[in-house]
């Protein structure tokens, strides 16, 4: 990240809301970056932080093996804000006391503001806040003034002389309605930051960086039709023009009419794009395969082969453009280590190694909502910007069991009806994802006074912020009724429709 932007460093102690803290800071116009709690002082100094936030976390600060950052983080001469566990750690380091709560606080709490100080200036009391802690600061360190309390705990304290601040509640979650004002007070009233992080400034910096990195070389970009790869391609195109070749592969597993529609949208974006119709070869390779991991690997490997063939036709290519986002980067440095492998990643893996290309990842600093804002700044069509996430293996992981041309066509028709009705109800941009799944079972039905024994389609619709967790969407009954009625009436071979009401966790969003 270029040092000309003001930067807030967030040290991650394993808190479930750490990403939200980073997002809230960025929403207020300040660049934020998450580092693991044990980052060295040298690594932190290299980021030239304007402020530091110590995140929440599930541990007790006094238990053996609890995550502790370098004590000297508090002496770097920049404001420090501790949230929940971070507040308790500040107290532990500076001579305060942290104790198990007599009664744990989980959920909503009323915070009484005793004195505004800098952090709570202008906020209404009582402040509705979200608590999630089993320990609390029972005695603040010397020099700290308590500015807010609940019935059971110190809720906020600060030492302006040393620029140290602590909150027991979580201002980053939506359940704390005045949380944005708390962050604004910290960034403006305490840190006096310019708030210069905008998507326009990001684009200007990114274009310069891409030109400097790529030089006169050529790059290829594998487009999926989704917002991430599309925005990455548009950004690189602005930097190097036709020296980037975009390749959009029809695997035969896209949604109905998607290949032609998306290809046309890309050409209207003035991207140097090549469409490759390769559905027959993908479906041939998938014949007889039912295991979802084998499906993913076959599709990934076949995509690499198609991509290599097309890249070789372009002559010498030195760079590969990918739409990696900041959550992918965060997960690789998580305090808890890499996430368990639930299933192979939707994006094509191993491509850079196989093709010996250098990576260009222009979006690796951004969250999904920022990527969409960049897309709008670049003038991308709203249909691309607001497109719901779609898995890399396409409909293959929404067809449980064998993938055949007939089953693909059936699911394409059913899925098309789902999307049409979701759009008709003006819900497409309001939910994270909605789609149909073809199950490997048949059930008895009655159509036209005759017995049927046909397939079952499940509908999946979820609400989410970033896809890491999700809850099933409460679609109106009339919408579900129209979807079910149309699928059974219009899609030959389906006589039953079900609705998936599972959340993530314990389920995943995709069925395979």
Coordinates of C-alpha atoms in Angstrom, one line a residue:
X1 CA 0.0 0.0 0.0
X2 CA 1.5 3.4 -0.9
X3 CA 2.5 5.4 2.2
X4 CA 0.9 8.6 1.0
X5 CA -2.5 7.3 2.3
X6 CA -3.2 7.6 6.0
X7 CA -3.3 4.1 7.4
X8 CA -4.9 2.6 10.5
X9 CA -3.4 -0.7 11.5
X10 CA -5.7 -3.3 13.1
X11 CA -4.0 -6.0 15.1
X12 CA -6.1 -9.2 15.0
X13 CA -6.5 -11.2 18.2
X14 CA -9.0 -13.6 16.6
X15 CA -12.1 -11.5 17.0
X16 CA -15.2 -12.5 14.9
X17 CA -15.7 -8.8 14.1
X18 CA -12.1 -7.8 13.1
X19 CA -13.0 -7.4 9.4
X20 CA -16.0 -5.3 10.3
X21 CA -13.6 -2.9 12.2
X22 CA -11.5 -2.6 9.1
X23 CA -14.6 -1.9 7.0
X24 CA -16.0 0.7 9.3
X25 CA -12.7 2.6 9.2
X26 CA -12.6 2.5 5.4
X27 CA -16.2 3.6 5.2
X28 CA -15.1 6.8 6.9
X29 CA -12.4 7.5 4.3
X30 CA -9.3 6.1 6.0
X31 CA -7.4 3.1 4.7
X32 CA -7.1 0.3 7.2
X33 CA -5.0 -2.9 7.2
X34 CA -5.3 -6.0 9.3
X35 CA -2.1 -7.6 10.7
X36 CA -1.8 -10.6 13.0
X37 CA -1.5 -9.8 16.7
X38 CA 2.1 -10.9 16.8
X39 CA 3.3 -8.7 14.0
X40 CA 6.7 -7.3 14.8
X41 CA 7.3 -3.6 15.7
X42 CA 9.4 -3.3 12.5
X43 CA 6.5 -4.6 10.3
X44 CA 4.1 -2.2 12.0
X45 CA 6.4 0.8 11.6
X46 CA 6.9 0.0 7.9
X47 CA 3.2 0.6 7.4
X48 CA 3.6 4.2 8.8
X49 CA 0.4 3.9 10.9
X50 CA -1.6 7.0 11.8
X51 CA -3.3 5.0 14.5
X52 CA -3.6 1.4 15.8
X53 CA -6.7 -0.6 16.8
X54 CA -6.4 -3.7 19.0
X55 CA -9.3 -6.0 18.0
X56 CA -11.6 -8.1 20.1
X57 CA -10.9 -11.8 20.6
X58 CA -12.2 -15.0 22.2
X59 CA -9.4 -15.4 24.8
X60 CA -8.9 -14.2 28.4
X61 CA -5.9 -11.9 28.5
X62 CA -4.6 -13.6 31.7
X63 CA -4.9 -17.2 30.6
X64 CA -1.8 -19.2 29.5
X65 CA -1.2 -18.9 25.8
X66 CA -3.4 -15.9 25.3
X67 CA -2.4 -13.8 22.3
X68 CA -0.4 -10.7 23.3
X69 CA 1.1 -8.1 21.0
X70 CA 4.4 -6.4 21.6
X71 CA 3.9 -4.1 24.7
X72 CA 5.8 -1.3 22.8
X73 CA 2.8 -1.0 20.4
X74 CA 1.4 1.4 23.0
X75 CA 4.6 3.5 22.8
X76 CA 4.7 4.2 19.0
X77 CA 3.5 7.7 19.4
X78 CA 0.2 7.2 17.6
X79 CA -3.3 6.9 19.1
X80 CA -4.3 3.4 20.1
X81 CA -7.9 2.2 20.5
X82 CA -8.6 -1.2 22.2
X83 CA -11.9 -2.9 21.6
X84 CA -13.2 -5.5 24.0
X85 CA -10.2 -7.9 24.3
X86 CA -8.0 -5.1 23.1
X87 CA -9.2 -2.8 25.9
X88 CA -8.5 -5.5 28.4
X89 CA -5.0 -6.0 27.1
X90 CA -4.2 -2.3 27.4
X91 CA -5.4 -2.5 31.0
X92 CA -3.3 -5.5 31.7
X93 CA -0.1 -3.9 30.2
X94 CA -0.5 -0.6 32.1
X95 CA -1.3 -1.7 35.6
X96 CA -5.1 -2.0 35.5
X97 CA -7.1 -5.1 36.5
X98 CA -9.0 -7.5 34.3
X99 CA -11.5 -9.9 36.0
X100 CA -14.1 -12.5 35.1
X101 CA -17.4 -10.8 34.9
X102 CA -19.9 -11.7 37.7
X103 CA -22.5 -12.0 34.9
X104 CA -21.3 -12.2 31.3
X105 CA -22.7 -9.6 28.9
X106 CA -23.7 -11.0 25.5
X107 CA -26.1 -9.0 23.4
X108 CA -27.7 -5.6 23.8
X109 CA -26.7 -3.3 26.6
X110 CA -27.5 0.3 27.7
X111 CA -24.3 2.3 28.1
X112 CA -24.5 5.3 30.4
X113 CA -22.1 8.1 29.3
X114 CA -20.6 9.6 32.5
X115 CA -18.4 12.1 30.7
X116 CA -18.0 12.5 26.9
X117 CA -14.3 12.7 26.6
X118 CA -13.0 12.6 23.1
X119 CA -14.3 9.2 22.0
X120 CA -17.9 9.6 23.0
X121 CA -18.3 13.3 22.2
X122 CA -21.7 14.2 21.0
X123 CA -23.3 10.8 21.5
X124 CA -26.7 10.3 23.1
X125 CA -26.9 8.6 26.4
X126 CA -27.9 5.9 27.1
X127 CA -26.0 4.5 24.2
X128 CA -27.4 1.3 22.8
X129 CA -24.4 -1.1 22.3
X130 CA -23.5 -4.7 21.6
X131 CA -21.6 -6.6 24.2
X132 CA -19.8 -9.9 23.8
X133 CA -17.5 -10.6 26.8
X134 CA -16.9 -12.9 29.7
X135 CA -14.1 -10.7 31.3
X136 CA -14.1 -7.0 31.9
X137 CA -11.7 -4.2 33.1
X138 CA -12.5 -4.1 36.8
X139 CA -9.9 -1.3 37.5
X140 CA -8.6 1.0 34.8
X141 CA -4.9 1.7 34.6
X142 CA -3.5 4.9 36.3
X143 CA -4.2 7.9 34.2
X144 CA -7.4 6.6 32.6
X145 CA -10.7 8.3 33.2
X146 CA -13.9 6.1 33.0
X147 CA -16.3 7.8 30.5
X148 CA -19.1 5.2 30.3
X149 CA -20.4 2.2 32.2
X150 CA -23.1 -0.4 32.0
X151 CA -24.8 -2.0 35.1
X152 CA -22.0 -4.7 35.1
X153 CA -18.9 -3.2 33.6
X154 CA -16.7 -0.3 32.6
X155 CA -17.8 0.4 29.0
X156 CA -15.3 3.1 28.0
X157 CA -12.2 4.7 29.4
X158 CA -9.5 7.0 28.0
X159 CA -6.1 8.6 28.7
X160 CA -5.9 11.5 26.3
X161 CA -2.4 12.5 27.5
X162 CA -1.0 9.2 26.2
X163 CA -3.6 8.9 23.3
X164 CA -4.9 5.6 24.6
X165 CA -8.6 4.7 24.4
X166 CA -10.6 1.6 25.3
X167 CA -14.1 0.3 24.7
X168 CA -15.7 -2.8 26.2
X169 CA -18.6 -2.8 23.6
X170 CA -18.4 -3.3 19.9
X171 CA -18.9 -0.1 17.9
X172 CA -18.3 -1.9 14.6
X173 CA -21.5 -4.0 14.5
X174 CA -24.9 -2.8 13.3
X175 CA -26.3 -3.5 16.8
X176 CA -24.5 -0.4 18.1
X177 CA -26.4 2.3 16.2
X178 CA -24.0 5.1 17.1
X179 CA -21.0 3.0 16.4
X180 CA -20.1 4.9 13.3
X181 CA -20.0 8.2 15.3
X182 CA -17.6 6.5 17.8
X183 CA -15.2 5.6 14.9
X184 CA -15.6 9.1 13.4
X185 CA -14.7 10.6 16.8
X186 CA -11.6 8.4 16.9
X187 CA -10.4 9.2 13.4
X188 CA -11.3 12.9 13.4
X189 CA -11.4 14.1 17.0
X190 CA -8.5 12.0 18.3
X191 CA -6.3 11.2 15.3
X192 CA -7.1 14.3 13.2
X193 CA -6.9 12.4 9.9
X194 CA -7.7 13.8 6.5
X195 CA -9.8 10.8 5.5
X196 CA -8.3 10.6 2.0
X197 CA -9.2 7.0 1.2
X198 CA -11.6 7.2 -1.8
X199 CA -12.1 4.8 -4.7
X200 CA -11.0 7.5 -7.1
X201 CA -7.7 7.9 -5.3
X202 CA -7.4 4.1 -5.2
X203 CA -7.9 3.9 -9.0
X204 CA -5.3 6.6 -9.7
X205 CA -2.8 4.9 -7.5
X206 CA -3.5 1.4 -8.8
X207 CA -3.2 2.5 -12.5
X208 CA 0.2 4.0 -11.8
X209 CA 1.3 0.9 -9.9
X210 CA 0.1 -1.5 -12.7
X211 CA 1.9 0.5 -15.4
X212 CA 5.1 0.5 -13.3
X213 CA 4.9 -3.2 -12.6
X214 CA 3.9 -4.4 -16.1
X215 CA 5.9 -2.0 -18.2
X216 CA 5.7 -2.9 -21.9
X217 CA 4.8 -6.5 -21.3
X218 CA 1.5 -8.3 -22.0
X219 CA -1.0 -9.8 -19.6
X220 CA -3.9 -12.2 -19.7
X221 CA -7.0 -12.2 -17.5
X222 CA -9.4 -15.1 -17.1
X223 CA -12.9 -13.6 -16.9
X224 CA -15.7 -15.3 -15.0
X225 CA -18.5 -12.8 -15.6
X226 CA -18.4 -11.9 -11.9
X227 CA -17.7 -8.5 -10.4
X228 CA -14.2 -9.2 -9.1
X229 CA -12.6 -10.4 -12.3
X230 CA -14.5 -7.8 -14.4
X231 CA -13.3 -4.9 -12.2
X232 CA -9.8 -6.2 -12.1
X233 CA -9.8 -6.5 -15.9
X234 CA -11.2 -3.0 -16.4
X235 CA -8.6 -1.5 -14.0
X236 CA -5.7 -3.2 -15.8
X237 CA -7.2 -2.2 -19.2
X238 CA -7.2 1.4 -18.1
X239 CA -3.5 1.0 -17.3
X240 CA -2.1 -0.9 -20.3
X241 CA -5.0 -1.0 -22.8
X242 CA -4.9 -3.8 -25.4
X243 CA -1.7 -5.3 -24.0
X244 CA -4.2 -7.2 -21.7
X245 CA -6.1 -10.0 -23.3
X246 CA -9.2 -11.2 -21.5
X247 CA -10.4 -14.7 -21.9
X248 CA -14.0 -15.7 -21.2
X249 CA -14.5 -19.5 -21.3
X250 CA -17.9 -21.1 -21.8
X251 CA -17.5 -24.3 -19.8
X252 CA -21.1 -25.4 -20.7
X253 CA -21.9 -24.8 -17.0
X254 CA -22.9 -21.2 -17.1
X255 CA -26.4 -20.0 -16.5
X256 CA -29.0 -19.8 -19.3
X257 CA -27.9 -17.4 -22.1
X258 CA -25.1 -16.2 -19.9
X259 CA -22.2 -16.7 -22.3
X260 CA -23.6 -14.5 -25.1
X261 CA -25.0 -11.8 -22.7
X262 CA -21.8 -11.4 -20.6
X263 CA -19.6 -11.5 -23.7
X264 CA -21.6 -8.7 -25.2
X265 CA -21.4 -6.7 -22.0
X266 CA -17.6 -7.1 -22.0
X267 CA -17.3 -5.9 -25.5
X268 CA -19.4 -2.8 -24.7
X269 CA -16.9 -2.2 -21.9
X270 CA -14.3 -2.0 -24.7
X271 CA -12.2 -4.8 -23.2
X272 CA -9.9 -6.8 -25.4
X273 CA -11.9 -10.0 -24.8
X274 CA -12.0 -13.4 -26.5
X275 CA -14.9 -15.8 -26.0
X276 CA -14.1 -19.5 -26.1
X277 CA -17.0 -22.0 -26.5
X278 CA -15.7 -25.1 -24.8
X279 CA -18.8 -26.7 -23.2
X280 CA -18.6 -30.0 -25.1
X281 CA -15.1 -30.8 -23.9
X282 CA -16.0 -30.0 -20.2
X283 CA -19.1 -32.1 -20.2
X284 CA -17.3 -34.9 -21.9
X285 CA -14.7 -34.9 -19.1
X286 CA -17.4 -34.8 -16.4
X287 CA -19.3 -37.8 -17.8
X288 CA -20.0 -40.4 -15.0
X289 CA -18.4 -38.2 -12.3
X290 CA -20.5 -37.7 -9.1
X291 CA -18.0 -36.8 -6.4
X292 CA -18.0 -33.0 -6.0
X293 CA -14.2 -32.7 -5.3
X294 CA -13.5 -34.6 -8.5
X295 CA -15.8 -32.3 -10.4
X296 CA -14.0 -29.3 -9.1
X297 CA -10.6 -30.6 -10.0
X298 CA -11.6 -31.8 -13.5
X299 CA -13.2 -28.4 -14.2
X300 CA -10.2 -26.5 -12.8
X301 CA -7.7 -28.6 -14.8
X302 CA -9.7 -28.4 -18.0
X303 CA -10.0 -24.6 -17.6
X304 CA -6.2 -24.4 -17.2
X305 CA -5.8 -26.3 -20.5
X306 CA -8.2 -24.1 -22.4
X307 CA -6.6 -21.0 -20.9
X308 CA -3.1 -22.1 -21.8
X309 CA -4.1 -22.9 -25.3
X310 CA -5.5 -19.4 -25.7
X311 CA -2.7 -17.7 -23.9
X312 CA -0.1 -19.4 -26.2
X313 CA -1.9 -17.9 -29.2
X314 CA -1.3 -14.4 -27.9
X315 CA 2.5 -14.8 -28.2
X316 CA 4.6 -13.9 -25.2
X317 CA 2.6 -13.2 -22.0
X318 CA 4.4 -12.3 -18.8
X319 CA 1.5 -11.4 -16.4
X320 CA -1.7 -13.0 -15.1
X321 CA -4.4 -10.7 -13.8
X322 CA -6.5 -12.1 -10.9
X323 CA -9.4 -10.6 -8.9
X324 CA -8.0 -11.5 -5.4
X325 CA -9.8 -9.5 -2.7
X326 CA -8.6 -8.4 0.8
X327 CA -10.6 -11.1 2.7
X328 CA -8.6 -13.8 0.8
X329 CA -5.4 -12.0 2.0
X330 CA -6.6 -11.7 5.5
X331 CA -7.5 -15.4 5.7
X332 CA -3.9 -16.3 4.8
X333 CA -2.5 -14.4 7.7
X334 CA -5.3 -15.1 10.2
X335 CA -4.4 -15.3 13.9
X336 CA -6.0 -18.7 13.8
X337 CA -4.0 -19.8 10.8
X338 CA -5.4 -20.8 7.4
X339 CA -9.0 -21.9 7.3
X340 CA -9.8 -25.6 7.3
X341 CA -10.3 -26.9 3.8
X342 CA -14.1 -27.3 3.5
X343 CA -13.9 -27.6 -0.3
X344 CA -11.6 -26.6 -3.1
X345 CA -11.7 -22.8 -3.7
X346 CA -14.2 -21.7 -6.3
X347 CA -11.4 -19.7 -8.2
X348 CA -9.1 -21.6 -10.4
X349 CA -6.1 -22.6 -8.3
X350 CA -2.5 -23.3 -9.4
X351 CA -2.8 -21.3 -12.6
X352 CA 0.3 -19.0 -11.9
X353 CA 2.5 -22.0 -11.1
X354 CA 1.5 -24.0 -14.1
X355 CA 1.9 -21.0 -16.5
X356 CA 4.9 -19.4 -14.9
X357 CA 3.3 -16.0 -15.0
X358 CA 3.8 -13.1 -12.6
X359 CA 0.6 -12.1 -10.8
X360 CA -1.1 -8.8 -11.0
X361 CA -3.8 -8.5 -8.3
X362 CA -5.0 -4.9 -8.4
X363 CA -7.9 -5.5 -5.9
X364 CA -6.1 -7.3 -3.1
X365 CA -6.5 -4.3 -0.9
X366 CA -10.3 -4.1 -1.3
X367 CA -13.4 -5.5 0.3
X368 CA -16.3 -6.6 -2.0
X369 CA -18.3 -3.4 -1.4
X370 CA -15.2 -1.3 -2.4
X371 CA -14.8 -3.4 -5.5
X372 CA -18.3 -2.5 -6.6
X373 CA -17.6 1.2 -5.9
X374 CA -14.5 1.0 -8.1
X375 CA -16.6 -0.6 -10.8
X376 CA -19.0 2.3 -10.8
X377 CA -16.1 4.8 -10.9
X378 CA -14.8 2.9 -13.9
X379 CA -18.2 3.0 -15.6
X380 CA -19.0 -0.7 -15.6
X381 CA -22.6 -1.8 -16.3
X382 CA -24.8 -2.2 -13.2
X383 CA -25.6 -5.8 -14.4
X384 CA -21.9 -6.7 -13.9
X385 CA -21.4 -4.7 -10.7
X386 CA -24.5 -6.1 -8.9
X387 CA -24.2 -9.6 -10.2
X388 CA -24.7 -12.2 -7.5
X389 CA -21.7 -14.4 -6.8
X390 CA -21.4 -17.5 -9.0
X391 CA -19.1 -20.5 -8.3
X392 CA -16.1 -21.1 -10.5
X393 CA -17.2 -24.7 -11.4
X394 CA -20.6 -23.2 -12.3
X395 CA -23.7 -25.3 -12.3
X396 CA -21.6 -28.5 -11.8
X397 CA -21.7 -27.9 -8.0
X398 CA -25.4 -27.2 -8.1
X399 CA -26.1 -30.5 -9.9
X400 CA -25.9 -33.2 -7.2
X401 CA -24.8 -36.4 -8.9
X402 CA -23.7 -36.8 -12.5
X403 CA -23.5 -33.7 -14.8
X404 CA -25.1 -34.4 -18.1
X405 CA -26.2 -32.1 -20.9
X406 CA -29.9 -32.8 -20.1
X407 CA -29.4 -32.1 -16.4
X408 CA -27.5 -28.9 -17.2
X409 CA -30.3 -27.7 -19.5
X410 CA -33.0 -28.6 -16.8
X411 CA -31.2 -26.7 -14.1
X412 CA -30.5 -23.7 -16.4
X413 CA -34.2 -23.4 -17.0
X414 CA -35.1 -23.7 -13.3
X415 CA -32.4 -21.3 -12.3
X416 CA -33.5 -18.8 -14.9
X417 CA -37.0 -18.8 -13.4
X418 CA -35.6 -18.2 -9.9
X419 CA -33.6 -15.2 -11.1
X420 CA -36.6 -13.8 -13.1
X421 CA -38.9 -14.0 -10.1
X422 CA -36.3 -12.6 -7.7
X423 CA -35.8 -9.6 -10.0
X424 CA -39.6 -9.3 -10.6
X425 CA -40.0 -8.9 -6.8
X426 CA -37.2 -6.3 -6.7
X427 CA -35.1 -8.5 -4.4
X428 CA -32.1 -9.3 -6.6
X429 CA -29.9 -6.5 -5.3
X430 CA -31.2 -6.9 -1.7
X431 CA -30.0 -10.5 -1.1
X432 CA -26.5 -11.9 -1.4
X433 CA -27.3 -14.9 -3.6
X434 CA -30.2 -16.8 -5.0
X435 CA -30.2 -19.9 -7.2
X436 CA -31.6 -23.4 -7.9
X437 CA -30.1 -26.8 -7.1
X438 CA -30.9 -30.0 -8.9
X439 CA -31.1 -33.0 -6.5
X440 CA -30.2 -36.6 -7.4
X441 CA -33.6 -37.9 -6.3
X442 CA -37.0 -38.4 -7.9
X443 CA -40.4 -38.2 -6.2
X444 CA -43.9 -39.2 -7.0
X445 CA -46.3 -36.5 -8.3
X446 CA -49.5 -36.0 -10.1
X447 CA -49.8 -34.0 -13.3
X448 CA -52.9 -34.0 -15.6
X449 CA -54.5 -36.8 -13.6
X450 CA -51.4 -38.9 -14.3
X451 CA -48.6 -40.2 -12.0
X452 CA -45.2 -38.7 -12.4
X453 CA -41.8 -39.7 -11.0
X454 CA -39.6 -36.7 -11.7
X455 CA -36.8 -34.7 -10.3
X456 CA -36.6 -32.4 -7.2
X457 CA -35.3 -28.8 -7.4
X458 CA -34.2 -27.0 -4.2
X459 CA -34.2 -23.2 -4.0
X460 CA -31.4 -21.4 -2.1
X461 CA -31.4 -17.7 -1.2
X462 CA -29.2 -16.2 1.5
X463 CA -28.4 -12.9 3.1
X464 CA -24.7 -12.1 3.8
X465 CA -22.1 -9.3 3.9
X466 CA -19.1 -11.1 2.5
X467 CA -20.1 -14.8 2.1
X468 CA -18.1 -15.9 5.1
X469 CA -21.3 -16.3 7.1
X470 CA -24.8 -16.3 5.8
X471 CA -28.4 -16.6 6.9
X472 CA -31.3 -18.0 4.7
X473 CA -33.3 -15.2 3.2
X474 CA -36.9 -14.8 4.3
X475 CA -38.4 -14.6 0.8
X476 CA -42.1 -13.7 0.7
X477 CA -44.4 -16.7 0.4
X478 CA -45.9 -15.3 -2.8
X479 CA -42.5 -15.2 -4.4
X480 CA -41.7 -18.8 -3.4
X481 CA -45.2 -19.8 -4.7
X482 CA -44.6 -18.2 -8.1
X483 CA -41.1 -19.8 -8.4
X484 CA -42.5 -23.2 -7.5
X485 CA -45.5 -23.0 -9.7
X486 CA -43.5 -21.8 -12.7
X487 CA -40.7 -24.4 -12.3
X488 CA -43.2 -27.3 -12.1
X489 CA -45.2 -26.0 -15.0
X490 CA -42.5 -24.9 -17.3
X491 CA -39.5 -27.2 -16.7
X492 CA -40.2 -30.6 -18.0
X493 CA -38.9 -33.3 -15.6
X494 CA -39.5 -31.5 -12.3
X495 CA -42.5 -32.2 -10.1
X496 CA -41.3 -30.9 -6.7
X497 CA -39.6 -27.7 -5.4
X498 CA -38.2 -27.3 -1.9
X499 CA -36.7 -24.3 -0.1
X500 CA -33.4 -24.5 1.8
X501 CA -33.6 -22.8 5.3
X502 CA -30.0 -23.7 6.4
X503 CA -27.6 -21.0 7.6
X504 CA -23.8 -20.9 7.2
X505 CA -22.5 -22.3 9.5
X506 CA -23.3 -25.1 9.8
X507 CA -24.1 -25.4 6.1
X508 CA -22.3 -23.8 3.3
X509 CA -23.9 -21.6 0.7
X510 CA -23.4 -23.9 -2.2
X511 CA -24.6 -27.5 -1.8
X512 CA -21.3 -29.0 -3.1

